[in-house]
Coordinates of C-alpha atoms in Angstrom, one line a residue:
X1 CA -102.2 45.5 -17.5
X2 CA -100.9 46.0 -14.0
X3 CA -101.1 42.6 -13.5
X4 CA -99.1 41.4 -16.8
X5 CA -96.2 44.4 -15.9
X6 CA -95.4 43.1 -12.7
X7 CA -95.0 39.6 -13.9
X8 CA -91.3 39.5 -15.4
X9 CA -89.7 41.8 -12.3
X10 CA -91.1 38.8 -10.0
X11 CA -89.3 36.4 -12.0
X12 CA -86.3 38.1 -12.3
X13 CA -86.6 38.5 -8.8
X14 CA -87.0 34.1 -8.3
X15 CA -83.8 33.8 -10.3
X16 CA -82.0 36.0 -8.9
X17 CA -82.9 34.4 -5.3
X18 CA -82.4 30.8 -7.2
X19 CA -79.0 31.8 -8.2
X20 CA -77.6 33.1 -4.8
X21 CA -79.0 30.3 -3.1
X22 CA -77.1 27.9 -5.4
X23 CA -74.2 30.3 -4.7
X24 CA -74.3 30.3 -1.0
X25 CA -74.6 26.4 -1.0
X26 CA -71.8 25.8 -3.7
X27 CA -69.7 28.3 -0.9
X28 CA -70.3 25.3 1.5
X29 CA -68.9 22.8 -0.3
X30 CA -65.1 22.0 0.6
X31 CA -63.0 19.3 -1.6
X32 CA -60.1 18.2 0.9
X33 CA -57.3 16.5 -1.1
X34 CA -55.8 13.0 0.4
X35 CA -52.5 14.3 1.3
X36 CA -54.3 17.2 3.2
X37 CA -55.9 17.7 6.5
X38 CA -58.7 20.6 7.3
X39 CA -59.4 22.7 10.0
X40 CA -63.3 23.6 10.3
X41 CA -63.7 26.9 12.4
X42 CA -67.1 28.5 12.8
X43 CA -67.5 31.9 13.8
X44 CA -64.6 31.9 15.8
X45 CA -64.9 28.2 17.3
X46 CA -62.7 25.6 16.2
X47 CA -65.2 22.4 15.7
X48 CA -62.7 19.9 14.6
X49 CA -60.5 18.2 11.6
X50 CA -62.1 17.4 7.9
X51 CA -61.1 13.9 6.5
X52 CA -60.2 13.8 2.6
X53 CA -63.1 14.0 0.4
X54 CA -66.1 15.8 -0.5
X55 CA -67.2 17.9 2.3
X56 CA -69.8 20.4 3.0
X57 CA -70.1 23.0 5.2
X58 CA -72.6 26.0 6.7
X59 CA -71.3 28.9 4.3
X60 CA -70.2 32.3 5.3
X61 CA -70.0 31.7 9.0
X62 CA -67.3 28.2 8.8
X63 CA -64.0 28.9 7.9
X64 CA -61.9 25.5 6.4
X65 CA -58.2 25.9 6.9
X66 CA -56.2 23.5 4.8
X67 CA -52.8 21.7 5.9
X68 CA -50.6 19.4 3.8
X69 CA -49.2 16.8 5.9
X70 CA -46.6 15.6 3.5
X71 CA -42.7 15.8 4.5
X72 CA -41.5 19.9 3.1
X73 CA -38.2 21.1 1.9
X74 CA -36.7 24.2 3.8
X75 CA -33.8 26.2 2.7
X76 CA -32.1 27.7 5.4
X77 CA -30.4 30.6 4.3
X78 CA -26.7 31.5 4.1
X79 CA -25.4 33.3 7.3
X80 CA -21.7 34.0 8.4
X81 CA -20.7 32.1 11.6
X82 CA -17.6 32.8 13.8
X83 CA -16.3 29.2 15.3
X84 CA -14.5 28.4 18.5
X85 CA -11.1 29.5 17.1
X86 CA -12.3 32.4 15.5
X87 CA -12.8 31.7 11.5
X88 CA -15.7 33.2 10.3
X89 CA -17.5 30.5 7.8
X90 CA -20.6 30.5 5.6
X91 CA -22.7 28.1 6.6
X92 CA -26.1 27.1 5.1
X93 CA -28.3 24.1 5.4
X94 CA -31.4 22.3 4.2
X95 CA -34.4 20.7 6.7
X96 CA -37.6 18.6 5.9
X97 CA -40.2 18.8 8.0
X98 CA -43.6 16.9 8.4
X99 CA -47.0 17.8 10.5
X100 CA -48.1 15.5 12.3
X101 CA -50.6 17.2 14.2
X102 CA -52.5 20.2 12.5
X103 CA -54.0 21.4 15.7
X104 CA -50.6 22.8 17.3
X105 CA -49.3 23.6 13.7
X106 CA -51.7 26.3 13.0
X107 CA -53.4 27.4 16.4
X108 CA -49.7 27.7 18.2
X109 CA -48.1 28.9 16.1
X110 CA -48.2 32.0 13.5
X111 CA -46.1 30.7 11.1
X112 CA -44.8 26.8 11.5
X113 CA -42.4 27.6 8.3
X114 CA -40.9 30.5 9.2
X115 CA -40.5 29.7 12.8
X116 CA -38.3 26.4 11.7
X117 CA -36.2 28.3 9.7
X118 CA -35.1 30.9 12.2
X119 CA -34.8 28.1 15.0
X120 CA -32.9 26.6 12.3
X121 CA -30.4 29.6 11.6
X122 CA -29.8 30.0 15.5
X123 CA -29.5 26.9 16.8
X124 CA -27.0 26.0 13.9
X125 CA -24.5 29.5 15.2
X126 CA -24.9 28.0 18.0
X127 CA -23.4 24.5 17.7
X128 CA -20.6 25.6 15.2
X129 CA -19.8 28.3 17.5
X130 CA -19.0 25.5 20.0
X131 CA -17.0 23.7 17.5
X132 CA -13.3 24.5 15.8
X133 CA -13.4 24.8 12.4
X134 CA -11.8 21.4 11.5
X135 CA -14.5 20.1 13.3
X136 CA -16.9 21.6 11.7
X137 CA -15.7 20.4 8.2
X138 CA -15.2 16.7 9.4
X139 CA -18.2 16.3 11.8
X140 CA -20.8 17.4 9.4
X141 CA -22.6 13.9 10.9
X142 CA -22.4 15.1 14.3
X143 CA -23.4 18.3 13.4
X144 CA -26.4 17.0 11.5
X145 CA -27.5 14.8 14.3
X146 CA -27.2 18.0 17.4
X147 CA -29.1 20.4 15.0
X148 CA -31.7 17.5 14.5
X149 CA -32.1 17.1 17.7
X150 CA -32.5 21.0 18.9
X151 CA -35.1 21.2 16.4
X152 CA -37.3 18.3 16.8
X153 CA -37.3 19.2 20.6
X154 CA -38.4 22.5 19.9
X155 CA -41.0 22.3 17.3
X156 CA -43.1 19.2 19.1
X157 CA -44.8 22.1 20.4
X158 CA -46.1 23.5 17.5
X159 CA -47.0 20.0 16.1
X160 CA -44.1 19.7 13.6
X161 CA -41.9 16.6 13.0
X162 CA -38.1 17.3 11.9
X163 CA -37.1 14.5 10.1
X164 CA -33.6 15.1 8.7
X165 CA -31.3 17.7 8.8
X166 CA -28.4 18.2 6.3
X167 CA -25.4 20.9 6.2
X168 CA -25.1 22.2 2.9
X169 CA -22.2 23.8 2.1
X170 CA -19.7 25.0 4.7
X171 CA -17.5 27.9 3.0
X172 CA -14.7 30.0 5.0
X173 CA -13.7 33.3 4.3
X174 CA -11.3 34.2 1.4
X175 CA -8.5 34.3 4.5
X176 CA -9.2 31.7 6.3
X177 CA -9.5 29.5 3.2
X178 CA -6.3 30.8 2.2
X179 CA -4.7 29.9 5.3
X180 CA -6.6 26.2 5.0
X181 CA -4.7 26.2 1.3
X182 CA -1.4 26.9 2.6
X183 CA -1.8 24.4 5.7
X184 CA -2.8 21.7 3.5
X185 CA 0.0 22.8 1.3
X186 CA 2.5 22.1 4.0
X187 CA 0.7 19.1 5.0
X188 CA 1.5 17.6 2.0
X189 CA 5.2 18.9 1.7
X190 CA 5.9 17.2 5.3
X191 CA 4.4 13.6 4.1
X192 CA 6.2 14.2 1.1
X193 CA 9.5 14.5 3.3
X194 CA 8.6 11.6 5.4
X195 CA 8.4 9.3 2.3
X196 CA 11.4 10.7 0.4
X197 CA 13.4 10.2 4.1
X198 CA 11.7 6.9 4.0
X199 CA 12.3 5.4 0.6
X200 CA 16.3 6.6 1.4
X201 CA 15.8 5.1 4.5
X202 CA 14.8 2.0 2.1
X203 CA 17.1 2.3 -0.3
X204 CA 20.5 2.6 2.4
X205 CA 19.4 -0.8 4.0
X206 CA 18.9 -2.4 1.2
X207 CA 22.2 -1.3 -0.3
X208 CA 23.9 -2.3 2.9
X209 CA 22.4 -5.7 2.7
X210 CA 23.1 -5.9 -1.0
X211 CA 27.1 -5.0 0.3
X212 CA 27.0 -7.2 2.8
X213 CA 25.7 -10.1 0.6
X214 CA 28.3 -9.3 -2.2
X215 CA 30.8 -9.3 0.6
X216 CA 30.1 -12.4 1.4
X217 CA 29.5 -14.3 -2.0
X218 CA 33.0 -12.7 -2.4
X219 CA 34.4 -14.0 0.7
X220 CA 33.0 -17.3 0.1
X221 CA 34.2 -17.3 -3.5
X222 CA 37.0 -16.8 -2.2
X223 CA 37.6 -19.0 0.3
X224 CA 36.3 -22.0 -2.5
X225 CA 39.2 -20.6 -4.4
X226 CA 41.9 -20.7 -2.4
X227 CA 40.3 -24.4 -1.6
X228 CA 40.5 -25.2 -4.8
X229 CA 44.1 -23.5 -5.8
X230 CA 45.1 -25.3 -2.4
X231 CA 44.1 -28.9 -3.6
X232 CA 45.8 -28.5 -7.2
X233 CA 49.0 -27.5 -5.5
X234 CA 48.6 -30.4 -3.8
X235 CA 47.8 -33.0 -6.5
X236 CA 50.3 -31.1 -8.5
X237 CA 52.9 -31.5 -5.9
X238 CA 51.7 -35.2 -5.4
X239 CA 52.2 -36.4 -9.3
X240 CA 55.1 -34.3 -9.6
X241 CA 56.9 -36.1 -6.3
X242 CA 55.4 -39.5 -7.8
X243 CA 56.7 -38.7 -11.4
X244 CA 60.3 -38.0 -9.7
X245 CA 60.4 -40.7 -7.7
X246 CA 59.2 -42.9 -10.4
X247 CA 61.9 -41.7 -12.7
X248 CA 64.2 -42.6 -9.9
X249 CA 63.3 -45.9 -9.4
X250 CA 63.3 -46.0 -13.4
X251 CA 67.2 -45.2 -13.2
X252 CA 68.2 -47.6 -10.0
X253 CA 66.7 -50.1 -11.6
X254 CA 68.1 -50.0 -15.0
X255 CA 71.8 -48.9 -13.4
X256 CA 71.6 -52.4 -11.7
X257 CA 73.4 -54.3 -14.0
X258 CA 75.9 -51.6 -14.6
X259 CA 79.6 -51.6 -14.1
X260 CA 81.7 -48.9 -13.2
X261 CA 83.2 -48.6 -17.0
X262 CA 79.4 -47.6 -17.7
X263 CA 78.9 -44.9 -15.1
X264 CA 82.0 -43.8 -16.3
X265 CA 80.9 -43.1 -19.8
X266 CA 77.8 -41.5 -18.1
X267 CA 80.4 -39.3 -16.3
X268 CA 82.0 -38.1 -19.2
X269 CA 78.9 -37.7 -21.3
X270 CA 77.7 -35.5 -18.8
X271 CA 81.1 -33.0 -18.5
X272 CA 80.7 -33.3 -22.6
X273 CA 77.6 -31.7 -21.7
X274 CA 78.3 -29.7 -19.1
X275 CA 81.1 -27.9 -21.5
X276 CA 79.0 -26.8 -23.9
X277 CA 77.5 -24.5 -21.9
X278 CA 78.1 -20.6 -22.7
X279 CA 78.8 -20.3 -18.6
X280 CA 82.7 -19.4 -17.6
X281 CA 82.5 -21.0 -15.1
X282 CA 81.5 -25.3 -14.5
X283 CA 80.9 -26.6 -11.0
X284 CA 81.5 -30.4 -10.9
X285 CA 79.1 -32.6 -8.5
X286 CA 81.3 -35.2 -7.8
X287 CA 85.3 -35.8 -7.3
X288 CA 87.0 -35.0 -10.6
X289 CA 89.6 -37.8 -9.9
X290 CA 87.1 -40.8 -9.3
X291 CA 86.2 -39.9 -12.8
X292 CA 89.5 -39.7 -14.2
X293 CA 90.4 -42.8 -12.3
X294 CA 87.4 -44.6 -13.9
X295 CA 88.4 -43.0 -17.2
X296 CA 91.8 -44.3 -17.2
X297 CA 91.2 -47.7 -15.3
X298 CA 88.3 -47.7 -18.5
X299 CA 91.1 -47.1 -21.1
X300 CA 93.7 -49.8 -20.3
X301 CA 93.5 -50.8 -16.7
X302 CA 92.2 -54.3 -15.7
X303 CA 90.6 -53.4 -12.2
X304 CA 87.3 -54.4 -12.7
X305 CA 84.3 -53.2 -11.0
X306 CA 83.4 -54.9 -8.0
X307 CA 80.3 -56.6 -8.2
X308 CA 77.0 -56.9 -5.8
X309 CA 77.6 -59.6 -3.4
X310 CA 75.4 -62.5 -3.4
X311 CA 72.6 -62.4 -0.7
X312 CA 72.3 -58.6 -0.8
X313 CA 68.8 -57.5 -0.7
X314 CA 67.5 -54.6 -2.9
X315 CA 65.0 -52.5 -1.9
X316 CA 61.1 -53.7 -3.6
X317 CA 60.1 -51.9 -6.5
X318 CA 56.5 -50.7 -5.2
X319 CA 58.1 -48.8 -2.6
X320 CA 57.1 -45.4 -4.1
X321 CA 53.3 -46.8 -4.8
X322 CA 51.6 -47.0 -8.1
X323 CA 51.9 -43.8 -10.1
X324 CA 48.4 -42.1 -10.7
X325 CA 47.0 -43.2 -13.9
X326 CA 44.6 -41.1 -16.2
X327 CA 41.8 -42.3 -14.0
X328 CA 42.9 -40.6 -11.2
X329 CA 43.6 -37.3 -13.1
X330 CA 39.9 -37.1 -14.5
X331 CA 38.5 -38.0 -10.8
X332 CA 39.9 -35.5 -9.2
X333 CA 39.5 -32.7 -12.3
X334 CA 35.6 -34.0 -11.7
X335 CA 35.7 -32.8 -8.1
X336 CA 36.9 -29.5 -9.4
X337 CA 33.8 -28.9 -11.8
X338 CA 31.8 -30.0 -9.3
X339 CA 33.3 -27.9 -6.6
X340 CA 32.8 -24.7 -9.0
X341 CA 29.3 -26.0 -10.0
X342 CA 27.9 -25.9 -6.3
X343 CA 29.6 -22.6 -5.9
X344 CA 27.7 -21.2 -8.9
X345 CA 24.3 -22.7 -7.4
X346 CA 24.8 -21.3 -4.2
X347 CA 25.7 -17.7 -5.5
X348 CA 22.7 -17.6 -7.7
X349 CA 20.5 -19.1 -4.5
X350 CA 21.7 -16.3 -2.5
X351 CA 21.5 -13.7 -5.5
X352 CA 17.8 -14.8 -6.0
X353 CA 17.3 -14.4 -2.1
X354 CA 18.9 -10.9 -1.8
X355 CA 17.0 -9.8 -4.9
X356 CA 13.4 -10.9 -3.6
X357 CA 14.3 -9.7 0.1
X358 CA 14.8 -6.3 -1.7
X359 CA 11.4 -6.3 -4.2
X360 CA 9.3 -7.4 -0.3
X361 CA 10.7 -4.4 1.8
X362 CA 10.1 -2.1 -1.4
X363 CA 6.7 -3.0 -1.2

């Protein structure tokens, strides 16, 4: 009976030492994922790094620290930075970093995370307190690249690879941005000036050239006016002269054959004439008693008008030249429309010139 009521407290006793066992062990075991690197320390004693995998260890005495060696995302928080000329500024700014040796990264330092950051925060007050604030908003780059710099320096030590640094946001105070808002306002009201002055600028020198083309289209039409008034004076002049002395040569040669008993009826046909006028007063040409003379001698004398001596030369006929025909009269009123056709042509030329001249310098 003793015997059989012992029995069941030794097995609980196996099962219970089974089971702890099996615990212990499975407390060994360590899964190390591929993107992670461990850190095997036995009591106290650092024995070395665990590759990926399945891994076991003694339980209870070996401690497996556990680092993941892919690139991390800090935020580095929002502080309030005075630059060089005095303006405070929010400033803020975002770093990744990568282990790369997991040693240094957890035995130098406490805290590899927080340790960036706060580098972070003062090395960045300190590079845009060297900088004014204009700087700071246009060199983000160059700030990017110092802060970089700084902080890959100074974490090597601790086993940590900053790979990129970016600035944020860059925000100035309510004044200071208010101040920026009126400074770019002014900005803009000054190039505003500059192209209103300019396009003026524009605007008289092209008018002036556009006067001092017009005056000289004018000038020139001018000129080919007067030309042209000049030249039908002159042909005017000409076929009136040639018309006169045609009609003259018309009347010596038709009064050849006449006696002095004709030019005397001419005479008195022209004082018959000449009287019935409405004038007061008649002004005669010639001697009145040559005419009456004729007139008489005409009525019943028998002096007879002496004739043209035999042998007497006569002047030629074509002495005055031939008298311009039609032909002549249309050649020279086809000069004239071509005269005012190459006037047009060239005022349209130098239009079409002024006007493009104008649309280039506009541009």
């Amino acid at each position: 009976m003793l015997f059989t009521g012992e029995f069941p407290w030794t097995g609980l006793i196996t099962v219970f030492l089974i089971i702890v066992i099996i615990i212990i062990f499975a407390r060994g075991v360590v899964i190390v994922q591929p993107y992670e690197q461990g850190l095997q320390i036995r009591l106290g004693r650092y024995i070395g790094r665990m590759n990926p995998g399945f891994r076991w260890v003694v339980p209870l005495i070996t401690v497996v620290r556990k680092l993941d060696l892919r690139t991390e995302v800090m935020d580095v928080p929002r502080q309030e930075v005075i630059t060089k000329d005095n303006s405070p500024t929010n400033v803020d700014a975002i770093v990744y970093v990568r282990i790369i040796d997991p040693e240094k990264a957890y035995f130098e330092v406490m805290n590899y995370r927080s340790a960036t950051v706060a580098l972070a925060q003062t090395s960045l007050r300190g590079i845009i307190g060297d900088m004014e604030l204009d700087e700071v908003l246009y060199n983000r780059d160059v700030i990017n690249a110092r802060l970089r710099d700084i902080l890959d320096r100074e974490t090597d030590a601790w086993g940590v690879k900053v790979e990129r640094v970016e600035i944020k946001e860059v925000d100035p105070v309510g004044a200071v941005k208010q101040a920026m808002t009126e400074q770019t306002a002014a900005e803009r009201e000054r190039r505003a000036a500059i192209l209103r002055a300019d396009g003026e600028k524009r605007a008289a020198i092209l008018k002036a050239e556009g006067s001092r083309q017009s005056i000289i289209l004018e000038a020139e039409g001018e000129r080919q006016s007067k030309i042209l008034r000049a030249e039908g004076e002159r042909l005017s002049r000409i076929l009136q002269a040639q018309g006169e002395a045609q009609g003259l040569r018309i009347l010596s040669v038709g009064a050849r054959p006449l006696d002095r008993r004709a030019i005397t009826v001419l005479s008195l046909d022209a004082l018959k004439k000449m009287a019935e006028g409405q004038a007061t007063k008649i002004i005669f040409p010639f001697e009145l008693s040559s005419v009456v003379k004729q007139a008489a001698e005409y009525l019943g004398a028998t002096t007879e008008a002496p004739e043209v001596p035999e042998g007497t030369e006569l002047p030629p006929e074509d002495i005055l030249g031939e008298v311009p025909g039609r032909d002549v009269v249309r050649t020279a009123e086809e000069a004239v429309k071509s005269i005012d056709t190459d006037i047009g042509v060239e005022m349209q030329k130098k239009s079409r010139d002024l006007i493009s001249k104008g649309d280039e310098e506009g541009l």
